[in-house]
mmCIF file of C-alpha atoms in Angstrom:
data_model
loop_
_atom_site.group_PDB
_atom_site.id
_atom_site.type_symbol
_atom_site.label_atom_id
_atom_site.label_comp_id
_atom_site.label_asym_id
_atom_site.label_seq_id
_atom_site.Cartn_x
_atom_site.Cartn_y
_atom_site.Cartn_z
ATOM 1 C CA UNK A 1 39.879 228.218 20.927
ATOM 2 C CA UNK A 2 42.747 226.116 19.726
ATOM 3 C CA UNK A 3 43.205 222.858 21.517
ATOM 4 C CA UNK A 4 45.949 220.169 20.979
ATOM 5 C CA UNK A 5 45.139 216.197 21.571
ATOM 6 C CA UNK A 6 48.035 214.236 21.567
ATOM 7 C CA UNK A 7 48.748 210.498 21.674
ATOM 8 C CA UNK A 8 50.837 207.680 21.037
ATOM 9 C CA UNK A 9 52.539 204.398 22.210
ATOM 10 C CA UNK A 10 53.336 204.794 25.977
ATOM 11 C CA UNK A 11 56.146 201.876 26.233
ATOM 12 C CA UNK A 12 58.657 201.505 24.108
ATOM 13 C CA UNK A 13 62.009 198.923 24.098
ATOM 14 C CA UNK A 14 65.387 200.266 23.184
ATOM 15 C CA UNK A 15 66.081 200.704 19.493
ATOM 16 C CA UNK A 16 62.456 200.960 18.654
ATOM 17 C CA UNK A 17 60.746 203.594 17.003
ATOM 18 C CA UNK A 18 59.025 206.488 19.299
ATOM 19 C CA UNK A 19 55.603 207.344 17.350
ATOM 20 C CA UNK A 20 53.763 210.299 18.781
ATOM 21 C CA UNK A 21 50.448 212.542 16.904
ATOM 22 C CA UNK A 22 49.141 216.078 17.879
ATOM 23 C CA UNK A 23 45.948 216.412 16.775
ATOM 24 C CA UNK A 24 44.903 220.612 16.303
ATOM 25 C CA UNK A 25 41.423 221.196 16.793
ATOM 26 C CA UNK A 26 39.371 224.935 16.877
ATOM 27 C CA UNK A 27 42.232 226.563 14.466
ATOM 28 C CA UNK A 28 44.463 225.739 11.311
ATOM 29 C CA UNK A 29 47.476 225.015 11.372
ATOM 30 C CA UNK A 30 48.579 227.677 8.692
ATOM 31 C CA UNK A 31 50.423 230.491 10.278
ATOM 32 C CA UNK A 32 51.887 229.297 13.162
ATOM 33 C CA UNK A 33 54.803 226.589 13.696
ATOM 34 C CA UNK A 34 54.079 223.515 15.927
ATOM 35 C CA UNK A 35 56.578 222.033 18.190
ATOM 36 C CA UNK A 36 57.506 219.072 20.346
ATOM 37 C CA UNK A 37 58.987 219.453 24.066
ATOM 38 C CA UNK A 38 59.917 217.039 26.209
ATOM 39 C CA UNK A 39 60.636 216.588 29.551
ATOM 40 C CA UNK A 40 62.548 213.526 31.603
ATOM 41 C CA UNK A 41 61.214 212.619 35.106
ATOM 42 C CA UNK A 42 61.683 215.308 37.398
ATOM 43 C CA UNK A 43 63.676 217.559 35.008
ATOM 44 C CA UNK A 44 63.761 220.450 32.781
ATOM 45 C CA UNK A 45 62.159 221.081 29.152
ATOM 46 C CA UNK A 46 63.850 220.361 25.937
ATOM 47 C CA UNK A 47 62.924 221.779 22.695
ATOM 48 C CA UNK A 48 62.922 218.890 19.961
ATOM 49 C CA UNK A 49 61.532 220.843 17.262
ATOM 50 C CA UNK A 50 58.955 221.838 14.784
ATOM 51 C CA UNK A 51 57.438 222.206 11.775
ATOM 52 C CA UNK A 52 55.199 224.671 9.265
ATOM 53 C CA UNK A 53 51.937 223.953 7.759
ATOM 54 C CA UNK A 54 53.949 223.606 4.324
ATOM 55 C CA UNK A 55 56.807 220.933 6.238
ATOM 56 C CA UNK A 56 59.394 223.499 6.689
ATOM 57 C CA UNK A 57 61.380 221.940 9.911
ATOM 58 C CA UNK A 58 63.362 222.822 12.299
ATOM 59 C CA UNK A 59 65.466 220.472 14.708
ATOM 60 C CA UNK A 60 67.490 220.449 17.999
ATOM 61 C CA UNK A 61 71.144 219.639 16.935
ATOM 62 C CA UNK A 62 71.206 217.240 19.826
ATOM 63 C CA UNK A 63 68.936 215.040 18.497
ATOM 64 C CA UNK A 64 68.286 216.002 14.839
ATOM 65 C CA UNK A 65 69.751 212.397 13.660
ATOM 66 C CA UNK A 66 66.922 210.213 15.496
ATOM 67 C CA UNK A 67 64.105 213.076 15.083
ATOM 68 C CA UNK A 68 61.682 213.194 12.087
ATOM 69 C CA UNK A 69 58.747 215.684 12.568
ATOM 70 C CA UNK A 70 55.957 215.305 9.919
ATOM 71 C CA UNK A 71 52.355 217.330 9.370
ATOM 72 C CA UNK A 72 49.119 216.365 7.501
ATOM 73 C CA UNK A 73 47.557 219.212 6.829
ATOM 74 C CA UNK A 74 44.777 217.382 5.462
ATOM 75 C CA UNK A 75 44.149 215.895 8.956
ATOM 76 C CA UNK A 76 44.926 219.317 10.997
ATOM 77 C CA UNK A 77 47.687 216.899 12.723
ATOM 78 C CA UNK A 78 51.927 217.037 13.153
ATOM 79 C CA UNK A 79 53.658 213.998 14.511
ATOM 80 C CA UNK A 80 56.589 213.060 15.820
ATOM 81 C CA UNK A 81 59.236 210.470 15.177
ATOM 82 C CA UNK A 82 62.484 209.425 17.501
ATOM 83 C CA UNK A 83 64.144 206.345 15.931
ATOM 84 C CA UNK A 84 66.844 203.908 17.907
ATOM 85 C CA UNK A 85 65.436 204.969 21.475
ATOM 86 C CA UNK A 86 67.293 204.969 24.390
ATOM 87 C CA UNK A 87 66.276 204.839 28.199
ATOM 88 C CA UNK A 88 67.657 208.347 28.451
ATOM 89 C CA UNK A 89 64.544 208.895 25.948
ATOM 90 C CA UNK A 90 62.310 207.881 28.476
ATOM 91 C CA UNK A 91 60.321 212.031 28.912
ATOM 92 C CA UNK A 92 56.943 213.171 28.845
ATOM 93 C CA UNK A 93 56.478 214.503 25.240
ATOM 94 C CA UNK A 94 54.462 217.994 24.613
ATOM 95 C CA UNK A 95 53.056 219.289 21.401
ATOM 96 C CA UNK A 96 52.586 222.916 20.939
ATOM 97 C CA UNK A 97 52.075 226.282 18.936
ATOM 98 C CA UNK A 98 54.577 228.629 18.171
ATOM 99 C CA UNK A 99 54.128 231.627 17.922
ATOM 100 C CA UNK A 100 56.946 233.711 16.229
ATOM 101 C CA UNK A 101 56.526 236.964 14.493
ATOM 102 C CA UNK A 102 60.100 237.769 14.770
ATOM 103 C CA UNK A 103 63.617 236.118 14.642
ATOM 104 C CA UNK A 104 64.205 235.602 18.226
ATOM 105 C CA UNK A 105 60.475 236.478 19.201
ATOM 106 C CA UNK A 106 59.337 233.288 19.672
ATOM 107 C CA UNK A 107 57.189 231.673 22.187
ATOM 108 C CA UNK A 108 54.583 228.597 22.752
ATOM 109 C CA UNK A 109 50.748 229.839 23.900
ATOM 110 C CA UNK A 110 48.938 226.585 23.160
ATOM 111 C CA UNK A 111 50.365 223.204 24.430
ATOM 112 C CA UNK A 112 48.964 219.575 24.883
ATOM 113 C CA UNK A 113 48.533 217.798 27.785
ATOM 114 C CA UNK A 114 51.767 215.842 27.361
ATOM 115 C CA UNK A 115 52.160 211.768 26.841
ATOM 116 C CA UNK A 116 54.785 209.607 29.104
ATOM 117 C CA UNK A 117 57.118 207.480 26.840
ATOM 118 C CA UNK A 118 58.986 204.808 28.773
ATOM 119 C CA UNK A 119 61.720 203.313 27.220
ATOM 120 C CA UNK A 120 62.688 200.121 28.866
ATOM 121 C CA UNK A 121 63.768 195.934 28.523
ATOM 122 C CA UNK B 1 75.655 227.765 23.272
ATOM 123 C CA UNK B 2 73.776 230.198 25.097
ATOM 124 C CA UNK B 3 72.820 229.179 28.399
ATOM 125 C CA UNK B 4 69.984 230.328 30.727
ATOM 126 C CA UNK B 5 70.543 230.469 34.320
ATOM 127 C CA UNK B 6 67.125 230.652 36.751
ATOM 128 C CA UNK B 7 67.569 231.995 40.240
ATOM 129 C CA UNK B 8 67.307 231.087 42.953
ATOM 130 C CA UNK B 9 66.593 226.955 42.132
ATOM 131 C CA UNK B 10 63.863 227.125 44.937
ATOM 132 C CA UNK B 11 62.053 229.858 46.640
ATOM 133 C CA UNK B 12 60.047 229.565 49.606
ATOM 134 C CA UNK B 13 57.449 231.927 50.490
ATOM 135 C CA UNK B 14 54.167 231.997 51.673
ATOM 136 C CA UNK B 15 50.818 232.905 50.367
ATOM 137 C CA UNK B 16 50.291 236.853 50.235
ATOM 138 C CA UNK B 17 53.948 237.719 49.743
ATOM 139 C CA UNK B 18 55.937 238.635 46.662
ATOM 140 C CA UNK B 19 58.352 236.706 44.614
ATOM 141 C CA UNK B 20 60.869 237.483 42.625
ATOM 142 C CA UNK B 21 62.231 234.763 40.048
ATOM 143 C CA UNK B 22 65.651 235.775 37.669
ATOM 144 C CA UNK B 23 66.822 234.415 34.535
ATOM 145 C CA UNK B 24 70.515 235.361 33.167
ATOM 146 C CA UNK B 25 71.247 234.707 29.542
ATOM 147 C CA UNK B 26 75.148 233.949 29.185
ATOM 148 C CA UNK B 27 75.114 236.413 25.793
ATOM 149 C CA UNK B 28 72.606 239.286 24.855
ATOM 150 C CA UNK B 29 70.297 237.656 22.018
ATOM 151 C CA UNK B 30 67.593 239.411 21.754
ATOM 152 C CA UNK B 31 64.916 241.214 24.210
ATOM 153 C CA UNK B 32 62.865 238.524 23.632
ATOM 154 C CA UNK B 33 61.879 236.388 26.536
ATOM 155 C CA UNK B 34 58.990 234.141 27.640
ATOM 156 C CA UNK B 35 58.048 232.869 31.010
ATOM 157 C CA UNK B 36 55.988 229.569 31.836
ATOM 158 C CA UNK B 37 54.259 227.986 35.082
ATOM 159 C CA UNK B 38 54.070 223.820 35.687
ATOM 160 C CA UNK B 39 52.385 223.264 37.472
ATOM 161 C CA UNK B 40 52.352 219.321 39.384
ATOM 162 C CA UNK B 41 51.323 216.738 36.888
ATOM 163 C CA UNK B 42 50.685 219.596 34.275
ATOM 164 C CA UNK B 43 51.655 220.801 30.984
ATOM 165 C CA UNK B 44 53.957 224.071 31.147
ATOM 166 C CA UNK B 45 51.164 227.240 30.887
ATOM 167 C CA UNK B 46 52.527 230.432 28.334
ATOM 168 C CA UNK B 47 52.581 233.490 31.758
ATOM 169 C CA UNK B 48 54.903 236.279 29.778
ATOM 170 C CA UNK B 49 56.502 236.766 26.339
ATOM 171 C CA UNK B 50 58.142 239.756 25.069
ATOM 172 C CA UNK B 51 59.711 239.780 28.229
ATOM 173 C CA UNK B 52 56.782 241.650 29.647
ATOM 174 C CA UNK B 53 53.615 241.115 27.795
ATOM 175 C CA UNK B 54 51.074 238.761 30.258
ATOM 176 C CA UNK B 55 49.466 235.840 28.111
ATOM 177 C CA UNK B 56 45.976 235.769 27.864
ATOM 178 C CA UNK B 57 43.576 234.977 31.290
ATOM 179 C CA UNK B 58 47.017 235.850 33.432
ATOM 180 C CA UNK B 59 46.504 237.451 36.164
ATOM 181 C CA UNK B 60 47.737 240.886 36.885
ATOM 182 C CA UNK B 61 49.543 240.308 40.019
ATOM 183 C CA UNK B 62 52.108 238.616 37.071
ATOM 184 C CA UNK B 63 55.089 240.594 35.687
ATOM 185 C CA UNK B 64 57.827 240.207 33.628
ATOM 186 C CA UNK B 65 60.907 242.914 33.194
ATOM 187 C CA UNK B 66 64.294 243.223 31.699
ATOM 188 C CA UNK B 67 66.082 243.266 28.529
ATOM 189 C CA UNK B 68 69.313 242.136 27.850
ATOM 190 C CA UNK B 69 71.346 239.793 29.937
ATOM 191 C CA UNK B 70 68.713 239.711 33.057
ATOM 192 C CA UNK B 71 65.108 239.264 33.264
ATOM 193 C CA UNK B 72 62.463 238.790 35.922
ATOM 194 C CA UNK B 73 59.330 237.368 37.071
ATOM 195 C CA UNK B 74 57.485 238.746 39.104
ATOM 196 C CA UNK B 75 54.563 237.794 41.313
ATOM 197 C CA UNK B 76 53.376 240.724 43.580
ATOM 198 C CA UNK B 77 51.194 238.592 46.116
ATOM 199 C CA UNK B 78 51.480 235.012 46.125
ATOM 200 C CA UNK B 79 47.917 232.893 45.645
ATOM 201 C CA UNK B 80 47.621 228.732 47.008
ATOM 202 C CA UNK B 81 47.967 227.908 43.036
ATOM 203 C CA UNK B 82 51.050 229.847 42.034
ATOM 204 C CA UNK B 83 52.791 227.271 43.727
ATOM 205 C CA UNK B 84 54.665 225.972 40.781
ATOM 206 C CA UNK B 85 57.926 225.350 38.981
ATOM 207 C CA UNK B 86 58.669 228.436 36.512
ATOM 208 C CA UNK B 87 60.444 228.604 33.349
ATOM 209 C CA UNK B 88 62.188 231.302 31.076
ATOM 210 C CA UNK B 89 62.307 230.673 27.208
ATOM 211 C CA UNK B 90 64.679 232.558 24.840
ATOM 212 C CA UNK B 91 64.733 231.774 20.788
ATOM 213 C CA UNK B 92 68.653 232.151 20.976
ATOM 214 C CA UNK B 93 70.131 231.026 17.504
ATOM 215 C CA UNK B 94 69.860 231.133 14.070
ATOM 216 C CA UNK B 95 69.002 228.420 12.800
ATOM 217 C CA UNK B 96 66.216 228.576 15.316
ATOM 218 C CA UNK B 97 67.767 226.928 18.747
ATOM 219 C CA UNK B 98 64.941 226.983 21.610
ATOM 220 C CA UNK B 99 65.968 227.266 25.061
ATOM 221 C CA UNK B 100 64.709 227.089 27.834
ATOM 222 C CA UNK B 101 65.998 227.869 32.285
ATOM 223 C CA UNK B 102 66.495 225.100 34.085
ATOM 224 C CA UNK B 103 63.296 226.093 36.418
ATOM 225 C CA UNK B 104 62.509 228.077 39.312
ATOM 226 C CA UNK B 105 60.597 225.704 41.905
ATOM 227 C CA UNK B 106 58.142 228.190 43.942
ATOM 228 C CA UNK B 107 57.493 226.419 47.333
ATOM 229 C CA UNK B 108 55.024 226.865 50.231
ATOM 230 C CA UNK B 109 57.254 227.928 53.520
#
């Protein structure tokens, strides 16, 4: 069974560098995409993006300037990069598979347990 | 942009009766749709994709419909733990744009 562990530096100052890693254990990462969600105190889910087992990404327009999503598949791991944070960056940050046999089929089975970023003076 | 639009923002019910949860899309994408439970301090759990395929280890007393513009979630009788926030998922662009409701919070009344 596929299981994500995810981690990275919890507190962050503005215009520093957000630095978060999904580790994928029980399955490969070939065949599926893996994405990053996030999710501001007490709100809704954003899609940031994802990426392939070969590096092929995808980004959220919104935020495809700051966002660099990388995978080692020689690890079984995909991180995620945010540069020049803000406060308004300040989410809880999931990693999951995609699943997407089809154009606009497309849907996330497996996710992590989520780490809080704070972005604060 | 497409937009998706969960109704009603909150629902209260209590345990044993049915809910209903909608999501509009503002165009017709695709007939693709996934639905997702949070619940309190956890990460968003995969209940529904293809509109109306239940995930694996769902329940059956979960259902999703539609196709279109409108979809819903069903929950036929309503356990302690299925008191949640709930969100619909659409793949609505191309390139790939992800979006997701703005949540359906399911409350104890």
């Amino acid at each position: 069974q596929v299981q994500l562990q995810q981690w990275g530096a919890g507190l962050l100052k503005p215009s520093e560098t957000l630095s978060l890693t999904c580790d994928v254990s029980g399955g490969s990462l070939s065949g599926y995409y893996w994405s990053w969600i996030r999710q501001p105190p007490g709100k809704g889910l954003e899609w940031i993006g994802e990426i392939n087992h070969r590096g092929s990404t995808n980004y959220n327009p919104s935020l495809k300037s700051r966002v660099t999503i990388s995978v080692d598949t020689s690890k079984n791991q995909f991180s995620l990069r945010v540069s020049s944070v803000i406060a308004a960056d300040t989410a809880i940050y999931y990693c999951a598979r995609v699943v997407w046999p089809t154009r606009y089929n497309y849907y996330m089975d497996v996710w992590g347990k989520g780490t809080t970023v704070t972005v604060s003076s | 942009e497409i937009v998706l639009t969960q109704s009603p923002a909150t629902l209260s019910l209590s345990p044993g009766e049915r809910a209903t949860l909608s999501c509009r899309t503002s165009q017709t994408v695709s007939s693709y749709l996934a639905w997702y439970q949070q619940r309190p301090g956890q990460a968003p759990r995969l209940l529904i994709y293809d509109a109306s395929n239940r995930a694996t280890g769902i329940p059956a007393r979960f259902s999703g419909g539609g196709s279109g513009t409108v979809f819903t979630l069903t929950i036929s009788s309503l356990e302690p733990e299925d008191f949640a926030v709930y969100y619909c998922q659409q793949q609505t662009n191309w390139p790939p744009r992800i979006t997701f409701g703005q949540g359906t919070r399911l409350e104890i009344k």
